[in-house]
PDB file of C-alpha atoms in Angstrom:
ATOM      1  CA  GLU V   4     -22.582  -4.241  24.045  1.00 70.00           C
ATOM      2  CA  ALA V   5     -20.234  -1.314  24.339  1.00 83.00           C
ATOM      3  CA  GLU V   6     -20.442   1.382  21.497  1.00 92.00           C
ATOM      4  CA  VAL V   7     -18.778   4.563  19.993  1.00 95.00           C
ATOM      5  CA  ALA V   8     -20.785   7.528  20.772  1.00 96.00           C
ATOM      6  CA  GLN V   9     -21.044  10.585  18.359  1.00 97.00           C
ATOM      7  CA  SER V  10     -22.977  13.554  18.335  1.00 97.00           C
ATOM      8  CA  PRO V  11     -24.738  15.264  16.884  1.00 97.00           C
ATOM      9  CA  ARG V  12     -25.847  12.735  14.191  1.00 95.00           C
ATOM     10  CA  TYR V  13     -26.660  15.581  11.791  1.00 96.00           C
ATOM     11  CA  LYS V  14     -25.300  19.074  11.229  1.00 97.00           C
ATOM     12  CA  ILE V  15     -26.374  21.715   8.673  1.00 97.00           C
ATOM     13  CA  THR V  16     -24.479  24.933   9.018  1.00 97.00           C
ATOM     14  CA  GLU V  17     -23.690  28.163   7.006  1.00 96.00           C
ATOM     15  CA  LYS V  18     -20.191  28.604   5.574  1.00 95.00           C
ATOM     16  CA  SER V  19     -17.922  30.415   7.644  1.00 96.00           C
ATOM     17  CA  GLN V  20     -19.709  29.277  10.882  1.00 97.00           C
ATOM     18  CA  ALA V  21     -17.975  27.224  13.376  1.00 97.00           C
ATOM     19  CA  VAL V  22     -19.071  23.454  14.184  1.00 97.00           C
ATOM     20  CA  ALA V  23     -17.995  20.839  16.569  1.00 97.00           C
ATOM     21  CA  PHE V  24     -18.155  17.252  16.698  1.00 97.00           C
ATOM     22  CA  TRP V  25     -18.244  15.287  19.904  1.00 97.00           C
ATOM     23  CA  CYS V  26     -16.841  11.352  20.318  1.00 97.00           C
ATOM     24  CA  ASP V  27     -17.309   9.059  23.405  1.00 97.00           C
ATOM     25  CA  PRO V  28     -15.077   6.282  22.789  1.00 96.00           C
ATOM     26  CA  ILE V  29     -15.297   2.636  24.290  1.00 95.00           C
ATOM     27  CA  SER V  30     -14.546   2.426  27.938  1.00 94.00           C
ATOM     28  CA  GLY V  31     -10.759   1.360  27.952  1.00 92.00           C
ATOM     29  CA  HIS V  32      -9.790   2.163  24.532  1.00 94.00           C
ATOM     30  CA  ALA V  33      -6.667   4.255  24.236  1.00 93.00           C
ATOM     31  CA  THR V  34      -6.668   5.021  20.908  1.00 94.00           C
ATOM     32  CA  LEU V  35      -9.298   7.102  19.182  1.00 96.00           C
ATOM     33  CA  TYR V  36      -9.468   8.189  15.471  1.00 96.00           C
ATOM     34  CA  TRP V  37     -11.067  10.777  13.779  1.00 97.00           C
ATOM     35  CA  TYR V  38     -11.971   9.983   9.906  1.00 96.00           C
ATOM     36  CA  ARG V  39     -13.569  12.410   7.092  1.00 96.00           C
ATOM     37  CA  GLN V  40     -15.539  10.406   4.458  1.00 94.00           C
ATOM     38  CA  ILE V  41     -16.403  12.162   1.506  1.00 93.00           C
ATOM     39  CA  LEU V  42     -19.699  10.757  -0.408  1.00 88.00           C
ATOM     40  CA  GLY V  43     -18.640   7.779  -2.903  1.00 86.00           C
ATOM     41  CA  GLN V  44     -15.091   7.509  -1.108  1.00 89.00           C
ATOM     42  CA  GLY V  45     -13.697   5.581   1.401  1.00 91.00           C
ATOM     43  CA  PRO V  46     -12.907   7.281   5.190  1.00 94.00           C
ATOM     44  CA  GLU V  47      -9.647   9.195   5.307  1.00 94.00           C
ATOM     45  CA  LEU V  48      -7.804   9.532   8.671  1.00 94.00           C
ATOM     46  CA  LEU V  49      -7.752  13.155  10.149  1.00 96.00           C
ATOM     47  CA  VAL V  50      -6.252  12.521  13.519  1.00 96.00           C
ATOM     48  CA  GLN V  51      -5.135   9.354  15.733  1.00 95.00           C
ATOM     49  CA  PHE V  52      -4.909  10.259  19.428  1.00 95.00           C
ATOM     50  CA  GLN V  53      -3.016   7.693  22.044  1.00 93.00           C
ATOM     51  CA  ASP V  54      -4.769   8.724  25.223  1.00 94.00           C
ATOM     52  CA  GLU V  55      -4.477  12.551  25.200  1.00 93.00           C
ATOM     53  CA  SER V  56      -1.701  12.747  23.126  1.00 93.00           C
ATOM     54  CA  VAL V  57      -1.625  13.140  19.130  1.00 94.00           C
ATOM     55  CA  VAL V  58       0.072  10.668  17.135  1.00 92.00           C
ATOM     56  CA  ASP V  59      -0.938  11.534  13.681  1.00 92.00           C
ATOM     57  CA  ASP V  60      -2.780  14.740  12.209  1.00 94.00           C
ATOM     58  CA  SER V  61      -0.732  14.680   9.096  1.00 92.00           C
ATOM     59  CA  GLN V  62      -3.981  15.147   6.995  1.00 92.00           C
ATOM     60  CA  LEU V  63      -5.740  17.567   9.274  1.00 95.00           C
ATOM     61  CA  PRO V  64      -5.860  21.025   7.913  1.00 93.00           C
ATOM     62  CA  LYS V  65      -4.912  22.860  10.464  1.00 92.00           C
ATOM     63  CA  ASP V  66      -5.674  26.340   9.802  1.00 95.00           C
ATOM     64  CA  ARG V  67      -9.335  25.367  10.297  1.00 97.00           C
ATOM     65  CA  PHE V  68      -9.519  22.093  11.898  1.00 97.00           C
ATOM     66  CA  SER V  69      -8.390  21.368  15.395  1.00 97.00           C
ATOM     67  CA  ALA V  70      -8.855  18.416  17.847  1.00 97.00           C
ATOM     68  CA  GLU V  71      -8.484  17.738  21.287  1.00 96.00           C
ATOM     69  CA  ARG V  72      -8.771  14.541  23.696  1.00 96.00           C
ATOM     70  CA  LEU V  73      -8.189  16.261  26.921  1.00 85.00           C
ATOM     71  CA  LYS V  74      -8.617  13.606  29.457  1.00 88.00           C
ATOM     72  CA  GLY V  75      -7.613  11.029  27.238  1.00 86.00           C
ATOM     73  CA  VAL V  76     -11.264   9.761  26.934  1.00 92.00           C
ATOM     74  CA  ASP V  77     -13.862  11.811  25.135  1.00 96.00           C
ATOM     75  CA  SER V  78     -12.957  13.889  22.148  1.00 97.00           C
ATOM     76  CA  THR V  79     -13.761  17.225  20.061  1.00 97.00           C
ATOM     77  CA  LEU V  80     -13.397  17.921  16.321  1.00 98.00           C
ATOM     78  CA  LYS V  81     -13.961  21.570  15.369  1.00 98.00           C
ATOM     79  CA  ILE V  82     -13.567  23.155  12.253  1.00 97.00           C
ATOM     80  CA  GLN V  83     -13.615  26.891  12.035  1.00 97.00           C
ATOM     81  CA  PRO V  84     -14.698  28.326   9.526  1.00 96.00           C
ATOM     82  CA  ALA V  85     -16.624  25.746   7.899  1.00 96.00           C
ATOM     83  CA  GLU V  86     -16.218  25.674   4.148  1.00 96.00           C
ATOM     84  CA  LEU V  87     -18.367  24.198   1.165  1.00 96.00           C
ATOM     85  CA  GLY V  88     -16.088  21.282   0.865  1.00 95.00           C
ATOM     86  CA  ASP V  89     -16.098  20.426   4.337  1.00 97.00           C
ATOM     87  CA  SER V  90     -19.299  18.690   3.862  1.00 97.00           C
ATOM     88  CA  ALA V  91     -19.033  15.116   4.651  1.00 96.00           C
ATOM     89  CA  MET V  92     -19.542  12.292   6.876  1.00 95.00           C
ATOM     90  CA  TYR V  93     -16.710  12.703  10.044  1.00 97.00           C
ATOM     91  CA  LEU V  94     -16.816   9.086  11.653  1.00 96.00           C
ATOM     92  CA  CYS V  95     -15.025   8.243  14.891  1.00 97.00           C
ATOM     93  CA  ALA V  96     -13.506   5.128  15.769  1.00 95.00           C
ATOM     94  CA  SER V  97     -11.696   3.669  18.890  1.00 94.00           C
ATOM     95  CA  SER V  98      -9.506   0.496  19.774  1.00 92.00           C
ATOM     96  CA  LEU V  99      -7.146  -0.574  22.293  1.00 89.00           C
ATOM     97  CA  GLY V 100      -4.187   0.331  19.899  1.00 82.00           C
ATOM     98  CA  GLY V 101      -2.032  -1.123  16.811  1.00 77.00           C
ATOM     99  CA  LEU V 102      -3.859  -4.079  15.026  1.00 77.00           C
ATOM    100  CA  ASP V 103      -6.526  -4.141  17.463  1.00 81.00           C
ATOM    101  CA  GLU V 104      -9.992  -3.689  15.738  1.00 85.00           C
ATOM    102  CA  GLN V 105     -11.337  -0.359  15.180  1.00 89.00           C
ATOM    103  CA  PHE V 106     -14.840   0.383  16.332  1.00 92.00           C
ATOM    104  CA  PHE V 107     -16.797   2.787  14.711  1.00 93.00           C
ATOM    105  CA  GLY V 108     -19.540   5.135  15.616  1.00 94.00           C
ATOM    106  CA  PRO V 109     -22.485   6.168  13.649  1.00 93.00           C
ATOM    107  CA  GLY V 110     -20.982   9.371  12.450  1.00 95.00           C
ATOM    108  CA  THR V 111     -21.975  13.089  12.052  1.00 96.00           C
ATOM    109  CA  ARG V 112     -23.230  14.005   8.562  1.00 95.00           C
ATOM    110  CA  LEU V 113     -22.386  17.695   8.049  1.00 97.00           C
ATOM    111  CA  THR V 114     -23.747  19.826   5.291  1.00 97.00           C
ATOM    112  CA  VAL V 115     -22.098  23.428   4.575  1.00 97.00           C
ATOM    113  CA  LEU V 116     -24.513  25.618   2.836  1.00 96.00           C
TER     114      LEU V 116
ATOM    115  CA  GLY C  28       1.962   5.775  -0.694  1.00 86.00           C
ATOM    116  CA  ASP C  29      -0.019   2.851   0.399  1.00 90.00           C
ATOM    117  CA  SER C  30      -3.323   2.740  -1.682  1.00 94.00           C
ATOM    118  CA  VAL C  31      -6.174   0.015  -2.106  1.00 96.00           C
ATOM    119  CA  THR C  32      -8.365  -0.060  -5.062  1.00 96.00           C
ATOM    120  CA  GLN C  33     -11.901  -1.650  -5.171  1.00 95.00           C
ATOM    121  CA  MET C  34     -14.035  -2.535  -8.078  1.00 86.00           C
ATOM    122  CA  GLU C  35     -16.414   0.035  -9.269  1.00 83.00           C
ATOM    123  CA  GLY C  36     -19.876   0.002  -7.907  1.00 85.00           C
ATOM    124  CA  PRO C  37     -22.803  -0.264  -7.620  1.00 94.00           C
ATOM    125  CA  VAL C  38     -23.169  -4.053  -7.648  1.00 96.00           C
ATOM    126  CA  THR C  39     -26.699  -5.161  -8.002  1.00 97.00           C
ATOM    127  CA  LEU C  40     -27.663  -9.273  -7.924  1.00 97.00           C
ATOM    128  CA  SER C  41     -30.400 -11.411  -7.010  1.00 97.00           C
ATOM    129  CA  GLU C  42     -30.986 -13.201  -3.849  1.00 97.00           C
ATOM    130  CA  GLU C  43     -28.849 -16.216  -3.692  1.00 96.00           C
ATOM    131  CA  ALA C  44     -26.302 -15.470  -6.505  1.00 97.00           C
ATOM    132  CA  PHE C  45     -22.531 -15.372  -6.119  1.00 97.00           C
ATOM    133  CA  LEU C  46     -20.818 -12.720  -4.993  1.00 97.00           C
ATOM    134  CA  THR C  47     -17.129 -11.553  -5.780  1.00 97.00           C
ATOM    135  CA  ILE C  48     -15.957  -7.712  -5.043  1.00 97.00           C
ATOM    136  CA  ASN C  49     -12.425  -7.239  -6.230  1.00 97.00           C
ATOM    137  CA  CYS C  50      -9.972  -5.437  -4.077  1.00 98.00           C
ATOM    138  CA  THR C  51      -6.246  -4.997  -4.858  1.00 97.00           C
ATOM    139  CA  TYR C  52      -3.755  -2.907  -2.914  1.00 97.00           C
ATOM    140  CA  THR C  53      -0.311  -1.276  -2.939  1.00 95.00           C
ATOM    141  CA  ALA C  54       2.077  -1.146   0.027  1.00 92.00           C
ATOM    142  CA  THR C  55       5.506  -1.813   0.961  1.00 85.00           C
ATOM    143  CA  GLY C  56       6.208  -4.570   3.309  1.00 84.00           C
ATOM    144  CA  TYR C  57       3.589  -7.026   4.512  1.00 87.00           C
ATOM    145  CA  PRO C  58       0.438  -5.090   5.387  1.00 92.00           C
ATOM    146  CA  SER C  59      -2.569  -6.553   7.132  1.00 93.00           C
ATOM    147  CA  LEU C  60      -6.106  -6.543   5.049  1.00 95.00           C
ATOM    148  CA  PHE C  61      -9.506  -6.044   6.182  1.00 95.00           C
ATOM    149  CA  TRP C  62     -13.131  -5.984   5.090  1.00 97.00           C
ATOM    150  CA  TYR C  63     -15.612  -3.701   6.475  1.00 96.00           C
ATOM    151  CA  VAL C  64     -19.286  -3.448   5.667  1.00 96.00           C
ATOM    152  CA  GLN C  65     -21.301   0.040   6.169  1.00 93.00           C
ATOM    153  CA  TYR C  66     -25.388  -0.794   6.415  1.00 92.00           C
ATOM    154  CA  PRO C  67     -27.258   2.175   5.861  1.00 86.00           C
ATOM    155  CA  GLY C  68     -27.378   4.699   8.875  1.00 81.00           C
ATOM    156  CA  GLU C  69     -24.559   2.911  10.753  1.00 84.00           C
ATOM    157  CA  GLY C  70     -20.771   3.266  11.094  1.00 86.00           C
ATOM    158  CA  LEU C  71     -18.358   0.552   9.804  1.00 92.00           C
ATOM    159  CA  GLN C  72     -18.186  -2.659  10.853  1.00 93.00           C
ATOM    160  CA  LEU C  73     -15.210  -5.321  10.749  1.00 93.00           C
ATOM    161  CA  LEU C  74     -16.291  -8.254   8.665  1.00 97.00           C
ATOM    162  CA  LEU C  75     -13.242 -10.130   8.360  1.00 96.00           C
ATOM    163  CA  LYS C  76      -9.069  -9.811   8.188  1.00 95.00           C
ATOM    164  CA  ALA C  77      -5.915 -11.533   7.384  1.00 96.00           C
ATOM    165  CA  THR C  78      -2.776 -10.582   8.678  1.00 93.00           C
ATOM    166  CA  LYS C  79      -0.373 -12.968   6.389  1.00 92.00           C
ATOM    167  CA  ALA C  80      -0.104 -14.171   3.254  1.00 93.00           C
ATOM    168  CA  ASP C  81      -2.349 -16.947   2.162  1.00 95.00           C
ATOM    169  CA  ASP C  82      -4.548 -16.530   5.446  1.00 96.00           C
ATOM    170  CA  LYS C  83      -7.876 -16.677   4.970  1.00 97.00           C
ATOM    171  CA  GLY C  84     -10.356 -14.537   6.668  1.00 97.00           C
ATOM    172  CA  SER C  85     -14.106 -15.508   6.891  1.00 97.00           C
ATOM    173  CA  ASN C  86     -17.692 -14.306   8.585  1.00 97.00           C
ATOM    174  CA  LYS C  87     -21.076 -14.681   8.363  1.00 95.00           C
ATOM    175  CA  GLY C  88     -20.348 -16.913   5.065  1.00 97.00           C
ATOM    176  CA  PHE C  89     -18.031 -14.029   3.351  1.00 98.00           C
ATOM    177  CA  GLU C  90     -14.439 -15.246   2.844  1.00 98.00           C
ATOM    178  CA  ALA C  91     -11.509 -13.329   1.445  1.00 98.00           C
ATOM    179  CA  THR C  92      -7.791 -14.849   0.743  1.00 98.00           C
ATOM    180  CA  TYR C  93      -4.523 -12.682   1.226  1.00 97.00           C
ATOM    181  CA  ARG C  94      -2.941 -13.351  -2.089  1.00 96.00           C
ATOM    182  CA  LYS C  95       0.640 -11.423  -2.242  1.00 94.00           C
ATOM    183  CA  GLU C  96       1.640 -12.607  -5.321  1.00 94.00           C
ATOM    184  CA  THR C  97      -1.353 -10.898  -6.963  1.00 95.00           C
ATOM    185  CA  THR C  98      -1.550  -8.362  -4.045  1.00 96.00           C
ATOM    186  CA  SER C  99      -5.299  -8.994  -3.802  1.00 97.00           C
ATOM    187  CA  PHE C 100      -7.850  -9.703  -1.271  1.00 98.00           C
ATOM    188  CA  HIS C 101     -10.928 -10.199  -3.361  1.00 98.00           C
ATOM    189  CA  LEU C 102     -14.585 -10.727  -0.903  1.00 98.00           C
ATOM    190  CA  GLU C 103     -16.615 -13.534  -1.848  1.00 98.00           C
ATOM    191  CA  LYS C 104     -19.742 -14.955  -0.810  1.00 98.00           C
ATOM    192  CA  GLY C 105     -21.639 -18.103  -2.313  1.00 96.00           C
ATOM    193  CA  SER C 106     -24.864 -17.123  -1.965  1.00 96.00           C
ATOM    194  CA  VAL C 107     -25.904 -13.750  -1.024  1.00 97.00           C
ATOM    195  CA  GLN C 108     -29.162 -12.546   0.962  1.00 97.00           C
ATOM    196  CA  VAL C 109     -31.105  -9.099   0.897  1.00 96.00           C
ATOM    197  CA  SER C 110     -29.778  -8.434   4.270  1.00 95.00           C
ATOM    198  CA  ASP C 111     -26.132  -8.451   2.770  1.00 97.00           C
ATOM    199  CA  SER C 112     -27.200  -5.081   1.080  1.00 96.00           C
ATOM    200  CA  ALA C 113     -24.518  -2.504   2.576  1.00 96.00           C
ATOM    201  CA  VAL C 114     -21.297  -0.627   1.137  1.00 96.00           C
ATOM    202  CA  TYR C 115     -18.069  -2.617   1.423  1.00 97.00           C
ATOM    203  CA  PHE C 116     -14.898  -1.558   1.987  1.00 97.00           C
ATOM    204  CA  CYS C 117     -11.365  -3.100   1.697  1.00 97.00           C
ATOM    205  CA  ALA C 118      -8.424  -1.656   3.711  1.00 96.00           C
ATOM    206  CA  LEU C 119      -5.081  -2.051   4.821  1.00 94.00           C
ATOM    207  CA  TYR C 120      -2.906  -1.538   7.915  1.00 91.00           C
ATOM    208  CA  ARG C 121       0.769  -1.464   7.652  1.00 84.00           C
ATOM    209  CA  SER C 122       2.439  -1.382  11.220  1.00 79.00           C
ATOM    210  CA  GLY C 123       5.268   1.200   9.937  1.00 75.00           C
ATOM    211  CA  ALA C 124       2.528   3.773   9.158  1.00 74.00           C
ATOM    212  CA  GLN C 125       0.116   2.696  11.718  1.00 78.00           C
ATOM    213  CA  LYS C 126      -3.227   3.566   9.985  1.00 84.00           C
ATOM    214  CA  LEU C 127      -6.047   2.072   8.178  1.00 90.00           C
ATOM    215  CA  VAL C 128      -5.831   2.966   4.224  1.00 92.00           C
ATOM    216  CA  PHE C 129      -9.421   2.596   2.773  1.00 95.00           C
ATOM    217  CA  GLY C 130     -10.488   1.893  -0.776  1.00 95.00           C
ATOM    218  CA  GLN C 131     -13.478   3.871  -2.025  1.00 94.00           C
ATOM    219  CA  GLY C 132     -16.048   1.334  -1.034  1.00 95.00           C
ATOM    220  CA  THR C 133     -18.463  -0.710  -3.267  1.00 96.00           C
ATOM    221  CA  ARG C 134     -22.054  -0.497  -3.111  1.00 96.00           C
ATOM    222  CA  LEU C 135     -23.908  -3.964  -3.127  1.00 97.00           C
ATOM    223  CA  THR C 136     -27.619  -4.099  -3.551  1.00 96.00           C
ATOM    224  CA  ILE C 137     -29.382  -7.788  -3.671  1.00 97.00           C
ATOM    225  CA  ASN C 138     -32.677  -7.930  -4.749  1.00 96.00           C
ATOM    226  CA  PRO C 139     -35.490 -10.498  -3.652  1.00 94.00           C
TER     227      PRO C 139
END
């Protein structure tokens, strides 16, 4: 069964360092999402791609976060510099688009010390 | 803006008990409604959905009915099992916004 892959699963870093997360969506899914899930809360959308284009990045803290999906397939989310408040689970999801089901990866748990 | 409110957790039940997890929403227009489940160490999985008023979504013994008059989408199961222990998220999708908005999640623990 096709799955969304994410790596690493866990990342511990010190504040002011740079971190990067990778996501490989289900083959053929044009829409890719990055969510942040703070402990005890629901996921919050950070950025949405349609193919290689950003559709929505209104909640992405652009002074320190960046995301790319250069060839419209896999994607990278970067944080530079990391802050203590960035500690969270970062989830990637993909779908065919619109109301079609979003399939989630296992997430990357980030701890900033 | 759009929002989803779920009942406070954690919820602890005995096996074979009846489950209700309350969910209410605020949104303009006619959103679609979803329940997602997150098992320990895994990503979110779609459990069920309803796309219009009075629709009932169902899967794995779970049910939820889209009630527009009360803006609710409560999750129910008649007899829970230990394997149902997980975190459950209610969410809405409004085509104008084109994104899922999640509630805060409800942790469910089922004791044998």
